[in-house]
Amino acid sequence: MKPFYITTPIYYVNDRPHIGHAYSTIATDVLTRFAKVRGRPTRFLTGLDEHGLKIERRARELGKEPQAFVDEMATPFQEAWKALNCQHDDFIRTTEPRHKERAQAIFQRMVEAGDVYEGEYEDWYCVGCESFKLERELLEGNVCPDHKKPCERIKEKSYFFRLSKYGPKLLEFYEAHPHFVAPQGRYNEVKSFVAEGLRDLSISRTSFKWGIPVPGAPEHVMYVWLDALTNYVTALGGPAEPGEAPLYDRFWANPESQVVHIVGKDILRFHAVYWPAFLMSAGLRLPSQIQAHGWLTINGEKMSKSLGNFLPPVPLAEAVGVDVLRYYLMREVGFGYDGDFSHKNLVARYNGELANGLGNLLNRILPFVEKHFGGVIQPLDEPGELEIELREAARKAAFEANRHLEEVLPHRALDAIWELVAFANRYVDRTEPWKLSKNGDERALARCTTAIIEALAAVSVMAWPFMPGKCDLLRAQIGLPPLEPEEGACMWPFEPRETVAGKKVVKGEALFPRIDAKAEAALLEKLGVKPAEPAAPKDEAPKAKLADEPSKLAEPEGGYITFDDFAKVDLRLGLVRSAEPVPKSDKLLRLKVDLGEAEPRQILAGIRQRYAPEAMVGRRVVVVANLAPRKLLGFTSQGMVLAVGDGDAFSVLGVEGEIAPGSRVS
Ligand code: MSP
C-alpha cells in the first residue's frame, strides 16, 4: 500500500494556538486516521516555525532571549494537539540541530545548482507575513493588505535565488499535474501568478541574527520561509542518500509515497510556487498535493485580539468534548472555503446530528436487544427488502465517504455518513420495532435490530477518523472492540460488513446527551459568548396574542392574505445534492436539489457571490416547489431556493437537523 505522508504548516510561536491552527491540525489528523483505517503506512508531521524577525521582536518586547521565548511557547502547542487527540508522529521545531543542519544542506544544494547569487535588496517587507511585497500589492501608506500594518523599507545585502528561471518549469509541472493544488480555483490563481513572470527571491538576511546561518557566510541568516519550508524534508532525516535515512527513503524519496501538505489559503503561494522551485533546484522530489483550506471567522467576525474573540481550542474542547469540536469543525466548514465558527451552530449541529441523529439511533435499538435476546445480537440470515436497502445505503455511504476523504473533502464525507444515519433512522420509523416488541414478533425484531447494528458498526468505522473516542464508545456498546488500525489491513466498511451477530450489546451512558436550552445558556456563559440580543425590548412586546387584537396591528402594505393564500405556496425542505457554477454568469449556481422525489430537481439560484458550489452541497434549504418552471441562460429552473439579505450579510434559509428531504414547511 502506498505510504501517506501528511503535514500541517509549522506554526509561528509568537502567539498561542487558536482555532484556525486547530482546524488545520484536526483536518490533518482526520486524514491520517482515515489512511490508517485503509491500512496505509502513514506519517503525520507538525511543528513550529521559530525563527525570523517577527519572533525575535516579540521575544525582545517581552524582555526575553529568543531561544528561551520559543522554548516556552512550544509547550502550549504540544499540549493543544494532545488535548485535541491529534496524534502526530513527529513534532519538529526549526531551532533543533537536526533541522538546522539539513536546512543548510538544502541551501548548499541550491548553491551547487548555480541558483544562488549575491546582491543587494531594496523593497517593502511585511514582518507579519515575513515576506517581501510588490508595491502594487500594498494599500495606501504601504500597508500590507493582510496584516493592515505598514510595511518596512528594507535595504540590505542578500543572497538571491533564481526563482525567475523556474517559472517555465513550474508551469510545465502544473500542466502535467492537474491536481497538484486544490481547490481548483486557487490552483488557477497560482498558475496565473507564475505565468505573469517570477522575480528572483531574496533568501537571506543580514540585518538581524535570529535564523539559521547561511553555509559559508555566517553574517547571513536564511530567509525564514526557506528555513521553514524545508522542515517537511528535514524532519524525515533528508536530504539523504538511499539507506541513510529510512523515513526519508520511505515517505519522501519513494515516488510511490503520497505527500500532502495541508495549508491555509494565505500561505499557498509559498507552498505551491517557492517550495517546488526550491526542491527542483535542490534536485529533490516534489510533494503530491497542496491542499489549501479557507479561513474561519468566529460568530461571523474576523478573529483578532482587539475584538476579544481570539478563540483558543483547548477550553472549547474541554467544554463541549474533543470529538464534538472535531466533528463540528470538519462538518461546518467546506474544506477549501472560508467558514464560520459559531457557538450556536455548534450546539444546533450537536443536538440535530449527534444527539438526535447518531445517539438516538443507538438508543432506539439497544433496549430491544436487551429485552428480547438477553443482549445478544441475532444473525441476519434472511434480510427483507428494507434490510437490503439499508445495507445498500451503508455500502453507498462507504464508497462515497471514502472517495470524498481521498479527495480531501472531509465535510462531504461526513454528509455521506450522516445520510446513512438518517436513512437508518427512517428505517426504524418504517419497521416500528416498538410494535414488533409489543406483538412479540421476535423474528422481525431480530432482523431490524441487527440491520441497525450493522449500520452502526459501519458508521463507527467511517466516523472514527473524526471522533475516535466517541466511535470507540459506540463500538463498545454494540459489542465491538476499539478500532485499532493495522498497516496492511483495510478496515473501511466497503464489504464485507463487520460480523456483529453473536456479540453482546452493553448499554452505557448516552453517547451524546441532548443540550437543552438551559444547558446551552450555561455552556455559552462558561465560554464567555454573549447571549443573542432579545428580539424586542420587553416593554414593546405585544401584550396580547395576535388573534385577540388583530385591529391593533397596522395592516401590512398590500393588505392581509388568508391562510388559504399562504397554503398555495408549496414550501419544501430540499437537500442539495450537487452544485456547479452556471457558465457565463457570476451570480448563478445550478443546484440539484433532492425533494424526496424520484429525481432531484434542477434549481438555479442567484447565490454564487456568497456561496461556493462546494459549500452548498449537503445543505438543507427551503424551496418553493410549485413555482412555474423558468428558463435561465439555457437551463430550466424547477423551483426557487429561499434566501435572506444582500451583500455580505446574505444567507440561504436553512434547516437544522436531519429532517427528510421533501418535508413540507408550514
Ligand atoms: N509559519 C508559517 C507557516 C510555515 S509552513 C512551512 C505560518 N504560520 S501561522 O502560525 O501564521 O499560520 C499557520 C496556519 O494557520 C496557516 O495555514 C494559516 O492559514 C492558518 N490560520 C491562521 N488563522 C486562521 C483562521 N482564522 N482560520 C483558519 N486558518 C487560519 O504561516
XYZ file of C-alpha atoms and ligand atoms in Angstrom:
697
model
C 0.000 0.000 0.000
C 1.171 3.475 -0.870
C 2.736 5.343 2.049
C 0.967 8.529 3.085
C 2.943 11.487 4.405
C 0.908 14.466 5.553
C 1.958 17.712 7.156
C 0.423 20.785 8.773
C 2.063 24.178 8.401
C 4.585 24.742 11.144
C 3.053 27.441 13.306
C 4.706 30.686 14.314
C 5.332 30.721 18.021
C 4.753 34.419 18.522
C 1.245 33.579 19.729
C -0.619 30.767 21.386
C -2.598 28.225 19.366
C -6.058 29.317 18.183
C -8.985 27.639 16.489
C -7.552 28.327 12.983
C -4.422 26.341 13.832
C -6.620 23.668 15.386
C -8.672 23.425 12.203
C -5.568 22.600 10.126
C -4.196 20.154 12.658
C -7.509 18.363 13.189
C -8.058 18.033 9.416
C -4.579 16.540 9.125
C -5.261 14.131 11.964
C -8.572 13.069 10.394
C -6.885 12.368 7.062
C -4.094 10.436 8.753
C -6.524 8.295 10.708
C -8.527 7.660 7.553
C -5.391 6.478 5.737
C -4.617 4.240 8.731
C -8.087 2.684 8.595
C -7.432 1.984 4.920
C -4.322 0.108 6.065
C -1.779 2.543 4.660
C 1.585 3.307 6.269
C 1.231 6.888 7.473
C 3.330 9.680 8.853
C 1.876 12.888 10.277
C 4.194 15.822 10.875
C 3.519 19.086 12.618
C 5.762 21.541 14.410
C 6.826 25.106 14.952
C 8.368 27.886 12.923
C 10.654 29.511 15.456
C 12.983 31.827 13.552
C 12.585 35.215 11.876
C 12.184 38.846 12.658
C 8.634 38.517 13.958
C 9.618 36.033 16.660
C 12.819 37.856 17.540
C 10.927 41.110 18.038
C 8.188 39.508 20.080
C 10.770 37.907 22.374
C 12.566 41.234 22.819
C 9.273 43.024 23.520
C 8.754 40.601 26.363
C 12.323 41.098 27.528
C 13.291 37.524 26.721
C 16.017 35.797 24.780
C 14.528 34.344 21.567
C 15.528 30.760 22.425
C 14.034 30.954 25.916
C 10.884 32.507 24.459
C 10.356 29.826 21.787
C 11.037 27.050 24.292
C 8.300 28.462 26.481
C 5.841 28.895 23.603
C 6.319 25.372 22.258
C 4.530 23.797 25.216
C 1.023 25.217 24.612
C 1.121 23.897 21.046
C 2.236 20.427 22.112
C -0.414 20.386 24.818
C -3.130 21.594 22.460
C -2.587 18.800 19.936
C -2.599 16.247 22.709
C -5.827 17.654 24.128
C -7.418 17.554 20.664
C -6.352 13.941 20.201
C -4.202 14.787 17.181
C -1.645 12.001 17.056
C 1.312 13.362 15.131
C 4.299 11.091 14.595
C 6.812 13.897 14.834
C 6.912 17.447 16.100
C 9.668 19.484 14.524
C 10.995 22.776 15.816
C 13.127 24.781 13.433
C 15.593 25.633 16.201
C 16.525 21.968 16.600
C 20.001 20.999 15.373
C 18.561 18.157 13.253
C 16.619 20.744 11.265
C 19.302 23.406 11.055
C 21.937 21.079 9.611
C 19.707 19.686 6.916
C 18.162 23.025 6.007
C 21.717 24.191 5.394
C 22.310 21.096 3.256
C 19.346 22.067 1.070
C 20.666 25.624 0.793
C 24.021 24.184 -0.251
C 22.409 22.062 -2.957
C 20.726 25.172 -4.360
C 24.108 26.908 -4.411
C 25.670 23.932 -6.183
C 22.916 24.019 -8.791
C 24.104 27.555 -9.638
C 20.822 29.081 -8.486
C 22.113 31.393 -5.744
C 23.895 34.720 -6.256
C 24.846 37.655 -4.047
C 23.231 41.045 -4.436
C 21.553 43.869 -2.620
C 17.914 44.196 -1.934
C 15.711 47.199 -1.502
C 11.988 46.665 -1.133
C 8.958 46.623 1.131
C 8.795 43.890 3.742
C 5.837 42.839 5.885
C 7.068 41.377 9.156
C 3.620 39.823 9.813
C 3.840 37.816 6.569
C 7.632 37.528 6.782
C 7.552 38.365 3.100
C 8.687 40.992 0.614
C 5.830 42.774 -1.097
C 5.405 44.302 -4.522
C 4.441 47.949 -4.446
C 1.262 47.147 -6.382
C 0.180 44.643 -3.704
C 0.155 47.294 -0.963
C -2.638 49.541 0.239
C -2.230 53.278 0.667
C 0.547 54.195 3.064
C 2.398 50.981 2.066
C 0.104 48.980 4.264
C 0.046 45.161 3.963
C -3.448 44.085 2.871
C -3.341 41.009 5.141
C -1.882 42.465 8.301
C -3.200 46.015 7.885
C 0.135 47.350 9.118
C 2.658 49.495 7.244
C 5.482 47.563 5.579
C 9.100 48.381 6.299
C 11.525 49.576 3.661
C 14.439 47.186 3.711
C 17.786 47.672 2.060
C 20.495 45.141 2.707
C 22.952 42.657 1.264
C 21.317 39.403 0.437
C 21.635 36.118 -1.425
C 19.131 35.667 -4.184
C 17.542 32.533 -5.567
C 16.994 32.404 -9.342
C 13.267 31.901 -8.995
C 12.723 33.543 -12.391
C 14.496 30.597 -14.022
C 11.918 28.177 -12.590
C 8.778 29.888 -13.954
C 8.574 27.812 -17.161
C 9.499 24.601 -15.313
C 6.783 25.222 -12.751
C 4.194 25.866 -15.459
C 5.194 22.632 -17.169
C 4.892 20.800 -13.868
C 1.439 22.270 -13.186
C 0.336 21.251 -16.665
C 1.443 17.666 -16.031
C -0.114 17.560 -12.530
C -3.645 18.929 -12.759
C -4.428 18.030 -9.136
C -1.278 19.413 -7.545
C -3.217 22.186 -5.786
C -6.780 22.068 -4.512
C -9.256 23.701 -4.718
C -9.020 24.297 -8.456
C -9.915 27.988 -8.175
C -6.875 28.584 -6.021
C -4.739 26.491 -8.371
C -5.753 28.829 -11.179
C -4.609 31.807 -9.093
C -1.243 30.139 -8.541
C -0.843 29.413 -12.240
C -1.616 32.980 -13.254
C 0.784 34.323 -10.648
C 3.575 32.211 -12.141
C 2.524 32.912 -15.731
C 2.883 36.669 -15.083
C 6.610 36.067 -14.538
C 8.553 35.465 -11.329
C 11.157 37.733 -9.790
C 14.251 36.302 -8.165
C 13.785 35.874 -4.453
C 15.911 37.182 -1.623
C 16.750 34.149 0.533
C 18.997 35.573 3.221
C 19.030 38.483 5.640
C 21.903 40.387 7.232
C 20.139 42.915 9.446
C 19.241 40.501 12.254
C 20.581 37.227 13.622
C 17.635 35.039 14.664
C 17.836 32.370 11.994
C 19.947 29.609 10.501
C 23.358 30.817 9.332
C 23.923 30.530 5.598
C 26.595 27.873 4.976
C 29.940 29.591 4.429
C 28.515 33.086 5.059
C 27.550 33.297 8.723
C 26.799 37.019 8.583
C 23.662 35.997 6.652
C 20.758 34.060 8.106
C 18.484 32.028 5.865
C 15.181 33.625 4.852
C 12.654 32.311 7.350
C 10.340 30.846 4.691
C 13.163 28.867 3.091
C 14.177 27.655 6.547
C 10.562 26.778 7.403
C 9.560 25.021 4.179
C 12.495 22.650 4.360
C 11.086 21.228 7.621
C 8.962 18.791 5.607
C 12.145 17.105 4.367
C 14.478 17.673 7.309
C 12.063 16.076 9.782
C 12.413 12.815 7.853
C 16.194 12.994 8.014
C 16.564 14.243 4.442
C 18.075 15.131 2.147
C 19.986 11.870 2.356
C 21.492 9.159 0.210
C 19.488 5.912 -0.092
C 19.843 3.824 3.049
C 20.971 6.719 5.257
C 17.564 7.851 6.490
C 14.834 5.172 6.406
C 11.939 7.580 6.990
C 13.116 9.849 4.220
C 13.506 6.874 1.877
C 10.047 5.582 2.662
C 7.998 8.762 2.796
C 9.798 11.304 0.616
C 12.282 9.825 -1.831
C 9.933 6.942 -2.622
C 7.965 8.028 -5.733
C 5.077 5.810 -4.572
C 4.628 7.848 -1.408
C 1.754 10.331 -1.440
C 2.991 13.568 0.107
C 0.254 16.021 1.106
C 0.738 19.471 2.617
C -2.285 20.964 4.368
C -2.038 24.758 4.381
C -4.220 27.818 4.821
C -5.050 29.855 1.718
C -2.791 32.710 2.871
C 0.344 30.588 2.626
C -0.473 28.754 -0.575
C 1.929 30.731 -2.739
C 4.876 29.762 -0.561
C 3.942 26.096 -0.854
C 2.835 25.915 -4.461
C 5.440 28.208 -6.040
C 8.531 28.712 -3.869
C 8.697 25.259 -2.301
C 8.518 23.289 -5.577
C 11.097 25.648 -7.104
C 13.469 25.141 -4.138
C 13.015 21.385 -4.446
C 13.620 21.412 -8.192
C 16.786 23.375 -7.629
C 17.966 21.027 -4.864
C 17.223 18.006 -7.079
C 14.605 16.594 -4.709
C 11.164 15.197 -5.429
C 8.095 17.415 -5.197
C 5.049 16.916 -2.962
C 2.000 15.213 -4.484
C -0.600 17.751 -3.376
C -1.033 21.051 -1.644
C -4.472 21.272 -0.084
C -5.433 24.825 0.776
C -8.203 25.440 3.262
C -10.075 28.658 3.907
C -10.179 30.860 6.953
C -12.518 30.731 9.894
C -14.415 33.669 11.255
C -15.802 33.498 14.780
C -19.522 34.062 15.187
C -19.397 35.992 11.924
C -16.417 38.183 12.818
C -12.752 38.078 11.902
C -10.757 36.540 14.737
C -8.500 39.076 16.369
C -7.223 40.004 19.765
C -8.633 43.517 19.535
C -12.157 42.157 19.005
C -11.625 39.887 22.007
C -12.666 36.800 20.039
C -9.319 35.043 19.765
C -10.553 31.518 20.258
C -8.204 29.040 21.946
C -9.225 25.472 21.140
C -8.494 23.668 24.388
C -11.032 25.294 26.744
C -13.602 24.854 23.993
C -12.808 21.159 23.634
C -12.994 20.801 27.397
C -16.431 22.416 27.453
C -18.082 20.635 24.518
C -15.969 17.493 24.218
C -12.972 16.937 21.959
C -14.803 14.769 19.468
C -17.727 17.137 19.244
C -15.390 20.010 18.420
C -13.545 17.893 15.829
C -16.820 16.815 14.254
C -18.232 20.319 14.223
C -15.178 21.908 12.612
C -14.974 19.262 9.917
C -18.722 19.307 9.203
C -19.441 23.010 9.323
C -16.672 24.297 7.102
C -16.437 23.166 3.488
C -12.762 22.246 3.142
C -11.144 24.760 0.824
C -13.618 27.537 1.622
C -13.938 30.124 4.311
C -16.336 29.214 7.053
C -17.734 30.472 10.294
C -17.286 29.023 13.727
C -20.494 29.719 15.564
C -21.203 28.534 19.086
C -24.921 28.467 18.303
C -24.421 26.290 15.235
C -22.197 24.004 17.186
C -24.995 23.350 19.667
C -27.561 23.050 16.860
C -25.470 20.512 14.969
C -24.726 18.668 18.173
C -28.399 18.304 19.027
C -29.572 17.661 15.472
C -26.887 15.412 14.095
C -25.151 13.832 17.068
C -27.821 13.602 19.786
C -30.942 13.173 17.622
C -29.167 11.536 14.705
C -26.496 9.081 15.766
C -27.034 8.895 19.534
C -30.751 8.379 19.156
C -30.303 5.591 16.621
C -28.313 3.629 19.145
C -30.726 4.387 21.995
C -33.706 3.358 19.947
C -32.411 -0.118 19.287
C -30.335 -1.428 22.178
C -33.225 -1.835 24.676
C -34.928 -4.327 22.330
C -31.793 -6.453 22.051
C -31.558 -6.494 25.814
C -35.227 -7.182 26.430
C -35.787 -9.890 23.825
C -32.423 -11.527 23.193
C -30.586 -11.238 26.503
C -28.368 -8.598 24.899
C -27.058 -10.971 22.192
C -27.121 -9.639 18.639
C -29.021 -12.044 16.393
C -27.881 -13.276 12.971
C -29.411 -11.602 9.938
C -29.654 -14.547 7.564
C -32.814 -13.634 5.740
C -32.780 -9.914 5.111
C -36.043 -8.474 3.770
C -36.352 -5.726 1.198
C -35.896 -2.975 3.774
C -32.784 -4.551 5.262
C -31.304 -4.975 1.795
C -31.979 -1.294 1.147
C -30.288 -0.355 4.403
C -27.243 -2.484 3.588
C -27.128 -0.852 0.191
C -27.261 2.598 1.818
C -24.326 1.610 4.041
C -22.332 0.369 1.062
C -23.043 3.594 -0.827
C -22.019 5.696 2.187
C -18.767 3.722 2.479
C -17.868 4.313 -1.158
C -18.829 7.961 -1.120
C -17.178 8.816 2.176
C -14.030 7.040 1.014
C -13.979 8.977 -2.248
C -14.516 12.288 -0.505
C -11.786 11.640 2.025
C -9.398 10.642 -0.733
C -10.221 13.949 -2.395
C -9.683 15.756 0.923
C -13.302 16.828 1.263
C -13.948 15.758 4.861
C -17.200 17.761 5.118
C -18.637 15.818 2.207
C -17.539 12.531 3.707
C -19.489 13.467 6.839
C -22.505 14.343 4.704
C -22.371 10.858 3.173
C -22.017 9.169 6.566
C -24.857 11.183 8.069
C -27.074 10.319 5.114
C -26.675 6.751 6.273
C -27.544 7.741 9.849
C -30.689 9.486 8.577
C -31.559 6.525 6.368
C -31.157 4.141 9.286
C -33.391 6.317 11.472
C -36.023 6.269 8.730
C -35.679 2.506 8.551
C -36.510 2.384 12.288
C -39.554 4.606 11.670
C -40.689 2.267 8.928
C -40.136 -1.035 10.773
C -41.514 0.257 14.093
C -39.624 -2.125 16.397
C -41.694 -0.982 19.407
C -44.735 -2.544 17.736
C -42.818 -5.722 16.907
C -41.764 -5.873 20.533
C -45.323 -5.398 21.777
C -46.623 -8.083 19.414
C -43.806 -10.465 20.322
C -42.641 -10.737 16.677
C -39.084 -11.703 17.582
C -38.059 -12.838 14.086
C -38.789 -9.426 12.647
C -37.303 -7.725 15.689
C -34.080 -9.705 15.301
C -33.871 -8.614 11.655
C -34.492 -4.993 12.495
C -32.103 -4.700 15.440
C -29.266 -6.472 13.659
C -29.731 -4.433 10.497
C -29.364 -1.256 12.550
C -26.388 -2.538 14.487
C -24.662 -3.456 11.217
C -25.198 0.113 10.022
C -23.927 1.473 13.349
C -20.824 -0.693 13.055
C -20.145 0.796 9.617
C -20.658 4.312 10.976
C -18.331 3.581 13.903
C -15.511 2.907 11.433
C -16.240 5.718 8.982
C -16.728 8.361 11.659
C -13.749 7.127 13.702
C -11.182 9.376 11.998
C -13.330 12.355 13.075
C -14.435 11.182 16.524
C -12.161 8.348 17.614
C -13.191 8.470 21.273
C -16.949 8.530 20.695
C -16.747 5.883 17.976
C -14.881 3.521 20.268
C -17.579 4.098 22.913
C -20.229 3.400 20.307
C -18.409 0.215 19.317
C -18.213 -0.908 22.942
C -21.999 -0.557 23.240
C -22.540 -2.847 20.242
C -20.055 -5.429 21.455
C -17.152 -4.461 19.183
C -13.556 -3.789 20.249
C -11.985 -0.349 19.868
C -10.762 0.274 16.352
C -7.071 -0.457 16.082
C -5.946 0.089 12.521
C -3.095 -2.076 11.320
C -0.755 -1.392 8.470
C -1.697 -3.561 5.505
C -5.252 -4.308 6.675
C -8.068 -2.221 5.207
C -10.887 -1.838 7.720
C -13.064 0.546 5.733
C -16.561 -0.956 5.628
C -16.904 -1.405 1.865
C -17.688 -5.092 2.144
C -17.845 -7.483 3.903
C -19.505 -5.961 6.926
C -18.083 -6.482 10.383
C -19.752 -9.511 11.973
C -21.992 -8.359 14.762
C -24.137 -11.479 15.242
C -23.310 -13.258 18.470
C -21.764 -10.149 20.055
C -23.281 -8.791 23.218
C -24.538 -5.240 23.479
C -23.534 -3.232 26.529
C -25.794 -0.281 27.034
C -23.768 2.535 28.549
C -24.248 6.210 29.108
C -25.869 8.216 26.315
C -23.215 8.945 23.698
C -24.492 12.445 23.041
C -26.881 13.655 25.756
C -29.065 16.454 24.416
C -28.088 20.014 25.290
C -31.311 21.735 26.302
C -31.833 25.493 26.346
C -30.699 25.793 29.971
C -27.543 23.754 29.407
C -26.842 25.742 26.264
C -27.115 29.037 28.122
C -24.771 27.721 30.829
C -22.310 26.480 28.215
C -22.277 29.772 26.340
C -21.816 31.668 29.556
C -18.915 29.432 30.525
C -17.322 30.108 27.166
C -17.893 33.833 27.518
C -20.195 34.071 24.474
C -22.609 36.975 24.598
C -26.244 35.792 24.560
C -28.153 36.759 21.398
C -29.978 40.087 21.514
C -33.600 39.630 22.548
C -35.968 40.069 19.579
C -37.698 43.129 21.035
C -37.352 45.012 24.308
C -39.857 43.715 26.841
C -41.929 46.864 27.126
C -42.519 46.940 23.386
C -43.670 43.324 23.145
C -47.323 42.925 22.138
C -49.340 42.486 25.322
C -51.988 40.237 23.837
C -51.922 37.471 21.290
C -52.355 38.393 17.647
C -55.684 36.592 17.407
C -57.145 38.650 20.290
C -56.412 42.075 18.923
C -55.809 41.971 15.198
C -57.035 45.516 14.726
C -54.203 46.969 16.809
C -51.578 45.880 14.327
C -51.037 48.103 11.348
C -52.271 46.311 8.258
C -49.329 45.287 6.087
C -48.718 47.047 2.830
C -50.711 45.260 0.134
C -53.271 44.007 2.681
C -53.587 40.709 4.543
C -53.656 37.344 2.816
C -55.780 34.447 4.023
C -54.334 31.197 5.240
C -55.541 29.579 2.020
C -53.473 32.086 0.044
C -50.413 31.147 2.066
C -51.131 27.440 1.694
C -50.936 27.781 -2.071
C -47.188 28.186 -1.801
C -45.733 24.714 -1.560
C -42.648 25.171 0.604
C -40.491 22.070 0.930
C -37.267 21.081 2.534
C -34.662 20.287 -0.101
C -31.275 18.603 0.301
C -28.678 19.984 -2.102
C -27.019 17.032 -3.838
C -24.755 18.899 -6.229
C -23.895 22.446 -7.185
C -21.968 23.997 -10.001
C -21.489 27.439 -11.453
C -23.591 28.398 -14.462
C -21.281 29.320 -17.331
C -21.361 32.986 -18.318
C -22.977 34.046 -15.070
C -21.214 35.337 -11.990
C -24.413 35.149 -9.946
C -25.996 31.794 -10.625
C -25.336 28.326 -9.269
C -27.018 25.286 -10.790
C -28.183 23.065 -7.952
C -29.564 19.550 -7.950
C -31.950 19.520 -5.019
C -33.468 16.391 -3.548
C -37.126 16.978 -2.614
C -37.778 13.325 -1.860
C -38.984 12.854 -5.451
C -37.793 10.221 -7.952
C -35.166 12.599 -9.366
C -33.531 15.645 -7.789
C -34.748 18.926 -9.265
C -32.568 21.368 -11.122
C -32.818 24.772 -9.481
C -30.883 27.879 -10.441
C -30.088 30.142 -7.521
C -28.525 33.621 -7.578
C -26.176 32.899 -4.701
C -22.811 32.421 -6.356
C -21.276 35.589 -4.968
C -21.823 34.391 -1.443
C -21.638 30.584 -1.688
C -19.010 28.442 -3.346
C -20.601 25.410 -5.032
C -18.826 23.089 -2.576
C -20.324 24.917 0.360
C -23.863 24.260 -0.860
C -23.630 20.510 -1.229
C -25.246 18.702 1.686
C -27.174 21.757 2.896
C -30.845 21.565 3.722
C -32.628 24.522 2.162
C -36.164 25.825 1.843
C -37.577 25.541 -1.674
C -40.699 26.961 -3.311
C -41.666 23.716 -5.008
C -44.695 24.795 -7.031
C -43.282 27.811 -8.792
C -43.786 27.603 -12.552
C -40.561 26.347 -14.226
C -38.479 29.079 -15.805
C -35.620 29.044 -18.289
C -32.457 30.968 -17.377
C -29.317 31.009 -19.562
C -30.359 27.787 -21.253
C -31.238 25.866 -18.057
C -34.715 25.230 -16.720
C -35.123 26.084 -13.078
C -37.710 23.896 -11.358
C -38.221 25.861 -8.175
C -36.710 28.582 -6.036
C -34.350 28.450 -3.083
C -35.232 30.996 -0.392
C -32.608 33.373 0.908
C -32.380 36.495 3.004
C -30.216 39.641 3.000
C -27.837 41.100 0.476
C -24.125 41.751 0.047
C -22.056 40.108 2.764
C -24.987 39.703 5.107
C -26.690 37.143 2.928
C -27.811 33.639 3.747
C -29.905 30.925 2.187
C -32.635 29.767 4.532
C -31.617 26.529 6.141
C -32.979 23.939 8.497
C -31.312 22.311 11.479
C -31.293 18.587 11.975
C -31.774 15.547 9.792
C -35.268 16.358 8.523
C -36.148 14.269 5.479
C -35.940 15.909 2.036
C -39.400 16.769 0.707
C -40.845 17.557 4.165
C -43.428 20.305 3.966
C -42.524 23.661 5.525
C -45.571 25.038 7.314
N 4.872 29.710 9.947
C 4.065 29.873 8.792
C 3.873 28.556 8.088
C 5.134 27.883 7.637
S 4.825 26.350 6.899
C 6.266 25.895 6.259
C 2.692 30.428 9.209
N 2.348 30.257 10.480
S 0.992 30.807 11.143
O 1.038 30.365 12.506
O 0.864 32.198 10.931
O -0.196 30.198 10.378
C -0.328 28.828 10.295
C -1.604 28.410 9.656
O -2.726 28.848 10.395
C -1.772 28.932 8.237
O -2.096 27.834 7.395
C -2.955 29.859 8.337
O -3.741 29.811 7.181
C -3.716 29.245 9.489
N -4.653 30.194 10.086
C -4.380 31.339 10.775
N -5.577 31.941 11.094
C -6.602 31.213 10.595
C -8.002 31.282 10.669
N -8.639 32.284 11.232
N -8.699 30.256 10.110
C -8.091 29.150 9.565
N -6.782 29.065 9.497
C -6.021 30.138 9.861
O 2.001 30.961 8.379
